[in-house]
Structures are given as structure tokens and as C-alpha cells.
Coordinates of C-alpha atoms in Angstrom, one line a residue:
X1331 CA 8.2 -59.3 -4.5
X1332 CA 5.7 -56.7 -5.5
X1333 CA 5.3 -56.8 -9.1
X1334 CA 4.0 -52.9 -9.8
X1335 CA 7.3 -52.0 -7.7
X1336 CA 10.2 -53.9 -9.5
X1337 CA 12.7 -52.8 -11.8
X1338 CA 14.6 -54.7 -13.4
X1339 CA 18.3 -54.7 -14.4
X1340 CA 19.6 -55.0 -17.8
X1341 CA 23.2 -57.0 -17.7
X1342 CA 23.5 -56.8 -21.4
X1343 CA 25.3 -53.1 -21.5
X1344 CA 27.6 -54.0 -18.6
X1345 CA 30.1 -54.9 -20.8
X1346 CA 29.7 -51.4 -23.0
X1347 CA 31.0 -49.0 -20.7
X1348 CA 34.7 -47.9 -22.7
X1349 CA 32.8 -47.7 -25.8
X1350 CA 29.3 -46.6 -25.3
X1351 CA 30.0 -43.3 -27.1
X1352 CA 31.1 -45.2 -30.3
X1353 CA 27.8 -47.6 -29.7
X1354 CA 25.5 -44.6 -29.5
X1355 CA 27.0 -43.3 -32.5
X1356 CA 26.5 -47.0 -34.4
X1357 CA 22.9 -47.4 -33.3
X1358 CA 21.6 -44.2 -33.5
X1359 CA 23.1 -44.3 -37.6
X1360 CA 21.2 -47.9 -37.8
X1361 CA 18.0 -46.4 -36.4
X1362 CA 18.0 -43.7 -38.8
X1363 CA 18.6 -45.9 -41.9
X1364 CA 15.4 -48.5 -40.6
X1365 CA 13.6 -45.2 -40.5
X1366 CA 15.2 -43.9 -43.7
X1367 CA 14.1 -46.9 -45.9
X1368 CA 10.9 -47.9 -44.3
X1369 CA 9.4 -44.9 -44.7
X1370 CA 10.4 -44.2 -48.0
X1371 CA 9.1 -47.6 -49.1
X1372 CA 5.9 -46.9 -47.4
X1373 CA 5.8 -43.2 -49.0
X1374 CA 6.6 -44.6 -52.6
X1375 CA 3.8 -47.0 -52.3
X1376 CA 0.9 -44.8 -50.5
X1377 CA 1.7 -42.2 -53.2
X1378 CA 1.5 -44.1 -56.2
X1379 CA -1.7 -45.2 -57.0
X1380 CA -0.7 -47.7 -59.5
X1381 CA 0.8 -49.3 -56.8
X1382 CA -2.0 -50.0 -54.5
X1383 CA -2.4 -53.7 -55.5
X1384 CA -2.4 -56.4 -52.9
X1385 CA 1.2 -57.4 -53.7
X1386 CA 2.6 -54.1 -52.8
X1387 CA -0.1 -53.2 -49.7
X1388 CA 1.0 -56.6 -48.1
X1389 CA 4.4 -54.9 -48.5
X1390 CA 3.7 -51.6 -46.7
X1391 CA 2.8 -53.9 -44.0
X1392 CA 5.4 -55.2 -43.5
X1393 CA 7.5 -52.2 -43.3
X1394 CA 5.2 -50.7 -40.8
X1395 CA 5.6 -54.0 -38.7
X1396 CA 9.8 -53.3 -38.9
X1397 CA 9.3 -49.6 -37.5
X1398 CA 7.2 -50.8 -34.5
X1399 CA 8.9 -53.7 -33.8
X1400 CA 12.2 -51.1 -33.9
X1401 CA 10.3 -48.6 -32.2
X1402 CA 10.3 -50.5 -28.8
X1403 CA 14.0 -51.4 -28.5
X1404 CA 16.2 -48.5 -30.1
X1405 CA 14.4 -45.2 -28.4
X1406 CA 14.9 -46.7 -24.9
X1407 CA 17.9 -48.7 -25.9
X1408 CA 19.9 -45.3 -27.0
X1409 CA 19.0 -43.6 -23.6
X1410 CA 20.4 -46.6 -21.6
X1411 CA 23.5 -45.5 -23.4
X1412 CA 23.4 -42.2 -23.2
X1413 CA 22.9 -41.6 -19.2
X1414 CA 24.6 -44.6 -18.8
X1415 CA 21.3 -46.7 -17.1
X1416 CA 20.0 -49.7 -17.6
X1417 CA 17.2 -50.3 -15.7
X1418 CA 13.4 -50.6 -17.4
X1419 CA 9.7 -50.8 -14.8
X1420 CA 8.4 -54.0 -14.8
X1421 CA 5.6 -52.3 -16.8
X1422 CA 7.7 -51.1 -18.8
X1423 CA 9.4 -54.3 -19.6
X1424 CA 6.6 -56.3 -20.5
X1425 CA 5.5 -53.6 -23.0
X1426 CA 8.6 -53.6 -25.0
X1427 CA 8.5 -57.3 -24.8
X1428 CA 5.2 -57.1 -26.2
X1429 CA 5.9 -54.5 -28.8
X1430 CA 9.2 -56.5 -30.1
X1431 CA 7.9 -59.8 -30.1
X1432 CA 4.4 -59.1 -31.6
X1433 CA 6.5 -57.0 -34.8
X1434 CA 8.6 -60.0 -34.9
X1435 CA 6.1 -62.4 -35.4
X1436 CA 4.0 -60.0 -37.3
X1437 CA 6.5 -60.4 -40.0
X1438 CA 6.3 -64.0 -40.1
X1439 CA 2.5 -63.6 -40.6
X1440 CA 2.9 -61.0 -43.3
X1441 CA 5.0 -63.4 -45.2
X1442 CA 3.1 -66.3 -45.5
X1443 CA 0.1 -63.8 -46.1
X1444 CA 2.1 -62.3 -49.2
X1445 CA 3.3 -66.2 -49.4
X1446 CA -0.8 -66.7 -50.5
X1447 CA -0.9 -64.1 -52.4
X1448 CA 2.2 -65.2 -55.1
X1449 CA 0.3 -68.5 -54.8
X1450 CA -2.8 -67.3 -56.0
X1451 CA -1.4 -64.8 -58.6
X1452 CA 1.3 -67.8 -60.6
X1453 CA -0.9 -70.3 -60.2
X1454 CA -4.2 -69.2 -60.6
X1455 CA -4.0 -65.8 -62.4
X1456 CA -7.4 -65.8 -64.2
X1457 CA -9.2 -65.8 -61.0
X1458 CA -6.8 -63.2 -58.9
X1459 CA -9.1 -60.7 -59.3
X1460 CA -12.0 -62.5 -58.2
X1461 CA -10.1 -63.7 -55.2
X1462 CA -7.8 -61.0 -54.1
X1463 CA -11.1 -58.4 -53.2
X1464 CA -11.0 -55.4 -51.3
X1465 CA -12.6 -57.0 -48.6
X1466 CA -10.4 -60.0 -47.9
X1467 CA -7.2 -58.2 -48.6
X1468 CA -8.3 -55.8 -45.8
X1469 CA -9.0 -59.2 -43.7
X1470 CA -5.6 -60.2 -45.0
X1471 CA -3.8 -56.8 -44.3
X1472 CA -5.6 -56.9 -40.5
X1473 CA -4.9 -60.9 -39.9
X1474 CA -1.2 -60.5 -39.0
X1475 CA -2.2 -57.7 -36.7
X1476 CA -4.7 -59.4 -34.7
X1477 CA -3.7 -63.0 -34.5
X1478 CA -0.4 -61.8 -32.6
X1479 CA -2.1 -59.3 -30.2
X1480 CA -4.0 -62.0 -29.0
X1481 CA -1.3 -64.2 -28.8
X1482 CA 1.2 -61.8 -27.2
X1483 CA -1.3 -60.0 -25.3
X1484 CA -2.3 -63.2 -23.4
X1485 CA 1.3 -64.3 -22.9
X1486 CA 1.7 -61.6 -21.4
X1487 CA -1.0 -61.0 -18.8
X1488 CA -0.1 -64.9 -17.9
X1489 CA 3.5 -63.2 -17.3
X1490 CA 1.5 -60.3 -15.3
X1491 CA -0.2 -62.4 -12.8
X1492 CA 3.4 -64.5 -11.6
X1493 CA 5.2 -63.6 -8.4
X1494 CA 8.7 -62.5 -9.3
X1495 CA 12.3 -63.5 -7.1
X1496 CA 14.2 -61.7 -9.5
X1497 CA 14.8 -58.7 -11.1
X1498 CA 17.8 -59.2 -13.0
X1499 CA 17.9 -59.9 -16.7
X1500 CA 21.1 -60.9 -19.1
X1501 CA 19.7 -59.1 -22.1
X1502 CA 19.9 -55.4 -23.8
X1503 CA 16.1 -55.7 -23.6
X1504 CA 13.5 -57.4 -22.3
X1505 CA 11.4 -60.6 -23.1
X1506 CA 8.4 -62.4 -21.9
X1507 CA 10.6 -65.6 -21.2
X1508 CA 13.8 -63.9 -19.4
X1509 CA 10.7 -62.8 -17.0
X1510 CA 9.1 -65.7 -16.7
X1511 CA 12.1 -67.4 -15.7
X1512 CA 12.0 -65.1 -12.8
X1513 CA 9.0 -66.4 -11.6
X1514 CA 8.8 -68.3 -7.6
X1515 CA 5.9 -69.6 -8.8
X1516 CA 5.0 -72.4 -11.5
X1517 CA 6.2 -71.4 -15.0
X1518 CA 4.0 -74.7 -16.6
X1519 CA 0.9 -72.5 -18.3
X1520 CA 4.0 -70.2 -19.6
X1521 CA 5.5 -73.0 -21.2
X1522 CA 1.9 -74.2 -22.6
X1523 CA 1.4 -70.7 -24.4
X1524 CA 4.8 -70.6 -25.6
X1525 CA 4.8 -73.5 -27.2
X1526 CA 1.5 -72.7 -28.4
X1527 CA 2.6 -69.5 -30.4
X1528 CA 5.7 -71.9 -31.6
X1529 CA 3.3 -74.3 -32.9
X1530 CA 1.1 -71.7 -34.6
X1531 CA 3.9 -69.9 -36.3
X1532 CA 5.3 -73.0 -37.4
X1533 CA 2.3 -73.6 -39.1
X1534 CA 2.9 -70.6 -41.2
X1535 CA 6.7 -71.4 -42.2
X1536 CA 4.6 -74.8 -43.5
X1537 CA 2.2 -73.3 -45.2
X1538 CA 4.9 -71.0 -46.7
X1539 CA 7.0 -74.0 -47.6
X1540 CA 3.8 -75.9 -49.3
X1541 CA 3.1 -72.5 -51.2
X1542 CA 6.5 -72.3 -52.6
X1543 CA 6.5 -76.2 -54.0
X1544 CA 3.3 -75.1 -55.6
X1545 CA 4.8 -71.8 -57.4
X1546 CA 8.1 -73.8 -58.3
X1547 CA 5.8 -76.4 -59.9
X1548 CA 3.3 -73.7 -61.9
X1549 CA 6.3 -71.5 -62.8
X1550 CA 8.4 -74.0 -64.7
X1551 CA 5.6 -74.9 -66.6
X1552 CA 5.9 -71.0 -68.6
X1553 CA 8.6 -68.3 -69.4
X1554 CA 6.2 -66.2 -68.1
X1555 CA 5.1 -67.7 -65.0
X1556 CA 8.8 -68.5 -64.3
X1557 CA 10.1 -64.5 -64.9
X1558 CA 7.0 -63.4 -63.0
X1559 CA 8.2 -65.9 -60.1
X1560 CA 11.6 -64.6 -60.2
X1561 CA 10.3 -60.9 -60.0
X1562 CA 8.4 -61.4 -56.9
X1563 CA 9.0 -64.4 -55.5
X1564 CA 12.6 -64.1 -55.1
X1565 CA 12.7 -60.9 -53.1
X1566 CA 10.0 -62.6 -50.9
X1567 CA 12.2 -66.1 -50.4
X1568 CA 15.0 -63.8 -49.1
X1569 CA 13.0 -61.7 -46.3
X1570 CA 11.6 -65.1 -45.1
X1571 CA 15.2 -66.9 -45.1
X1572 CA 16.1 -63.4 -43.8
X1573 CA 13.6 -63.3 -40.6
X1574 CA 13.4 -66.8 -40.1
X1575 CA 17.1 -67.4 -39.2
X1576 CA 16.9 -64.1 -37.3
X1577 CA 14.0 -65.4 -34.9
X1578 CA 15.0 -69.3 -35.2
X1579 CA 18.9 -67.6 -33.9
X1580 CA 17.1 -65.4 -30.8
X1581 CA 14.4 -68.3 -29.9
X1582 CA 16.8 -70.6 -29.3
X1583 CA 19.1 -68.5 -27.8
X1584 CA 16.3 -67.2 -24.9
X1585 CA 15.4 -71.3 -24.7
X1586 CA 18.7 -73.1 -25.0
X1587 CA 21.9 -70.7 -24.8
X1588 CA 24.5 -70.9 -22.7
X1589 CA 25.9 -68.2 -20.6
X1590 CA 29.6 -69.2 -21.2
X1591 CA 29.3 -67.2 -24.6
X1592 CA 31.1 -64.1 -24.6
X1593 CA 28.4 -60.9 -23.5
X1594 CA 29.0 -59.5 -27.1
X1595 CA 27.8 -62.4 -28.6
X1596 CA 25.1 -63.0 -27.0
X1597 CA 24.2 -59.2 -28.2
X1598 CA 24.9 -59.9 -31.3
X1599 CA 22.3 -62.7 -31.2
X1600 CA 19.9 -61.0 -29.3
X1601 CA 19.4 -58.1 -31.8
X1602 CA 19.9 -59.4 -35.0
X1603 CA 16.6 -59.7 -35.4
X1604 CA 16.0 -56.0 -34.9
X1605 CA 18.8 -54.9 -37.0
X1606 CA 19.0 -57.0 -40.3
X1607 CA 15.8 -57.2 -41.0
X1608 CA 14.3 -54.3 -41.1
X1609 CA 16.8 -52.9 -43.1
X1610 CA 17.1 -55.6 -45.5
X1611 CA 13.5 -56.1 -46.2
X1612 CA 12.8 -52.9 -47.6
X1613 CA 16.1 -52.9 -49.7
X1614 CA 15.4 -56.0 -51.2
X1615 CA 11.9 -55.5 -52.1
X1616 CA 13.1 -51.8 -53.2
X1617 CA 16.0 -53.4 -55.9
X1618 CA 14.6 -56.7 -56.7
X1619 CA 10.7 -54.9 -57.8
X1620 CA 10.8 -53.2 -60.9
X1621 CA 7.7 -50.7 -60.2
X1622 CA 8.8 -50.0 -57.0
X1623 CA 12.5 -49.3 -57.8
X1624 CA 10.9 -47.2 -61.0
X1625 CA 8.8 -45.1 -59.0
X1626 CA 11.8 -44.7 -56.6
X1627 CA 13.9 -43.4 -59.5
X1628 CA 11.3 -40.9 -60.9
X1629 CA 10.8 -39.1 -57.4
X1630 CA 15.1 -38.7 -56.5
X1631 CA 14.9 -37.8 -60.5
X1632 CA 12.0 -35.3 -59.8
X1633 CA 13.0 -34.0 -56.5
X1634 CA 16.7 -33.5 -58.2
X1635 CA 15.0 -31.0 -60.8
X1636 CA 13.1 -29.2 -58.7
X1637 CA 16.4 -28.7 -56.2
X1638 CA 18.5 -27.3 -59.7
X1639 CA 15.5 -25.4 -60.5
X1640 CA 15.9 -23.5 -56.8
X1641 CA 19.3 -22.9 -57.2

């Protein structure tokens, strides 16, 4: 099969078609609300100057990794629904692979990279400044960026160069490993790089895991390192339980699920991940941060005024 001339089939809305109306409806509210409270997050922070600090640009980050992750399944996904198709070009599909899966494990990068930071502001707060520069924040801010473009980017010319049988996938979207299993051809360097990026990322969840014993350690050791680990820790621990059981749930879905489930399950567990998180993330960081949820209040309390003062 000619690879530049395939399209692919998307099986996952084939069981949508009595309620795709109502689904639009849902998603398109859900996209708007990821939107909605990324960018305001991202707004509050670039506006505030007292709130460019490492803590907070690590933050921004993050949000910007939710909205591109988003941005490569929801646009396409709402126009499968509303003209009713379901088909995606094969290049096409590997970019929104590549897009979904890079922001995904962007996140996980981010984390342990704000993971570092918590580390080195509890338990060593007298050198912080000394450590957390302008220079290696920028490195810091860039890191999560670059390792998984290089990662994704050569998954996915390795995908680029098989010979396809196939052009039928069980998913709302696509992934590198749904096309890979499409493959006539040996799938074994596949397997090598995808195990690769497994092993590399679960290098971060250890490192995050060592970081947190250290914090726990340092912050019962002072009320104040202990209220300052509740402050900012806590909101991090969630987004990582948070995006780790998302991926952990679609990984081994794509490796090891079983295609007795019922289709709307195996929606459900293929977008998650691009649905809780990157609403969550900004909510909790949003509530749980006192500077940031003060500088929220300020601007609705600001922008209230000036709308009485107009009428």
C-alpha cells in the first residue's frame, strides 16, 4: 500500500451516530472551558509581573502544553461530527499523533521540572536564587519542549518509513502505535523506541517520587517549610496523580486492551487524557495558589467596576 495515498478510517465514532448532535454540543462546551481556563491562567501570570518567578513560568508551561496537546484532537475531532466523517490522511494522522502525544508527555516533563524546582526552593531556600537563574530556567522552561520532539519526532519518521496493510483504526484519533500495528513489515525498531520513551519517562515519575521523599522529609522539619509545602506542593501532587493515571489508563489501553470492551468505553479511556487534565490543571493550580487566585480576584473585581462604570 502506498503510504502518501492512504486514509485511514476512524471506528471510534461509529457508534455516535443517534447522538452526535448532543456529542458536538458536549465537546465543543469542553473545548471552550480548556480554552477558557488555560488562557486565563496564562494571561493572569504574563500580566503580573510579580508573578514571573520560576514557580509560576513552569506553570504557564504547562498550560500552553494542555492547549496544544488539545489543539490536535478537538478541531478535527468536532468536524468528524459535524459532517458526519471520519476519515484523517495518513499525513495527517501521524501529525496529530505527534501533536497529542508530544503535549502529553510534555506534561510529564513539566512536572518533574517544577518537581526540581519545589525541591530546591523547601529544601534548599538560601541558595534558590543562586540556582534558579534566568538562564537555566530558560533551559528548564525549553527542556520539556525539546526532549519530546526528538523523541516523538523520531518515532514517528520510524512509523513514516513502514509499509502499511491497513488503513483502519479503532480510535476517535490517531496514534503512533494503532499505525504501527498496521505495518506488513517488522514492527521490532518500533517496539525499541517505544519502550525507550517508556523508559525515559519513567525516569521522570522516579525522579519526581525521590523529590517528593526529600520535600516530605525537609518540610516536617518547620511550620514553615511544611505550610509552604502544602501551598505548592499539593496542587503539584494532584496534576501528577492527575496525568499520570490519565496516560498510565490510555498506554495500557493502546498496548494491552481488549476489544470486548464496550466502544464507549474504550472512548472514555482513550480521551481522558485530553479532557481531565487540561481542565483540572489550571483549576487546581488557580484555587490551591494564593497569588494566583489573588490576582484572579483583583482583575473579575476590576473588570466588574469598569463594566458598572459603562453602564
Amino acid at each position: 500500500m502506498d503510504n502518501t495515498s492512504t486514509v485511514f478510517t476512524l471506528s471510534g465514532l461509529d457508534m455516535t451516530i443517534d447522538y452526535r448532535t448532543t456529542l458536538f454540543s458536549l465537546t465543543l462546551m469542553c473545548y471552550c472551558v480548556i480554552i477558557m481556563v488555560n488562557v486565563a491562567l496564562i494571561l493572569t501570570i504574563v500580566l503580573d509581573e510579580n508573578l514571573h518567578e520560576p514557580m509560576y513560568m513552569f506553570l504557564c508551561n504547562l498550560c500552553i502544553s494542555g492547549l496544544f496537546g488539545t489543539s490536535g484532537f478537538y478541531p478535527k475531532f468536532l468536524l468528524d461530527l459535524l459532517y458526519h466523517t471520519n476519515v484523517i490522511s495518513y499525513a495527517g494522522c501521524l501529525i496529530q499523533a505527534f501533536v497529542i502525544y508530544s503535549s502529553a508527555c510534555s506534561d510529564f516533563s513539566i512536572l518533574a521540572v517544577m518537581a526540581y524546582d519545589r525541591y530546591v526552593a523547601i529544601c534548599r531556600p538560601l541558595q534558590y536564587h543562586s540556582v534558579m537563574t534566568k538562564q537555566w530556567v530558560t533551559q528548564l522552561v525549553s527542556y520539556p519542549w525539546l526532549s519530546t520532539c526528538c523523541l516523538f519526532t523520531a518515532a514517528c519518521t520510524l512509523t513514516s518509513t513502514m509499509r502499511l496493510c491497513g488503513s483502519h483504526i479503532d480510535r476517535l484519533y490517531c496514534d503512533n502505535w494503532s499505525i504501527v500495528k498496521l505495518s506488513c513489515t517488522s514492527t521490532i525498531p518500533n517496539n525499541i523506541i517505544g519502550y525507550i520513551i517508556l523508559v525515559f519517562y519513567f525516569g521522570h515519575f522516579i525522579f519526581i517520587v525521590c523529590s517528593y521523599v526529600y520535600l516530605i522529609r525537609s518540610s516536617v522539619k518547620s511550620i514553615e517549610s511544611k505550610a509552604k509545602f502544602m501551598q505548592t506542593c499539593m496542587p503539584h501532587f494532584l496534576s501528577l496523580f492527575n496525568v499520570t493515571v490519565a496516560l498510565l489508563f490510555d498506554v495500557l489501553y493502546i498496548r494491552y486492551g481488549s476489544r470486548d470492551l464496550p466502544q464507549s468505553l474504550q472512548n472514555f479511556l482513550a480521551i481522558e487524557f485530553l479532557v481531565v487534565p487540561p481542565i483540572l490543571n489550571p483549576l487546581i493550580y488557580g484555587l490551591k495558589l494564593t497569588r494566583v487566585q489573588n490576582r484572579i480576584l483583583r482583575l473579575c473585581t476590576k473588570g466588574e467596576k469598569n463594566l458598572m462604570s459603562l453602564m
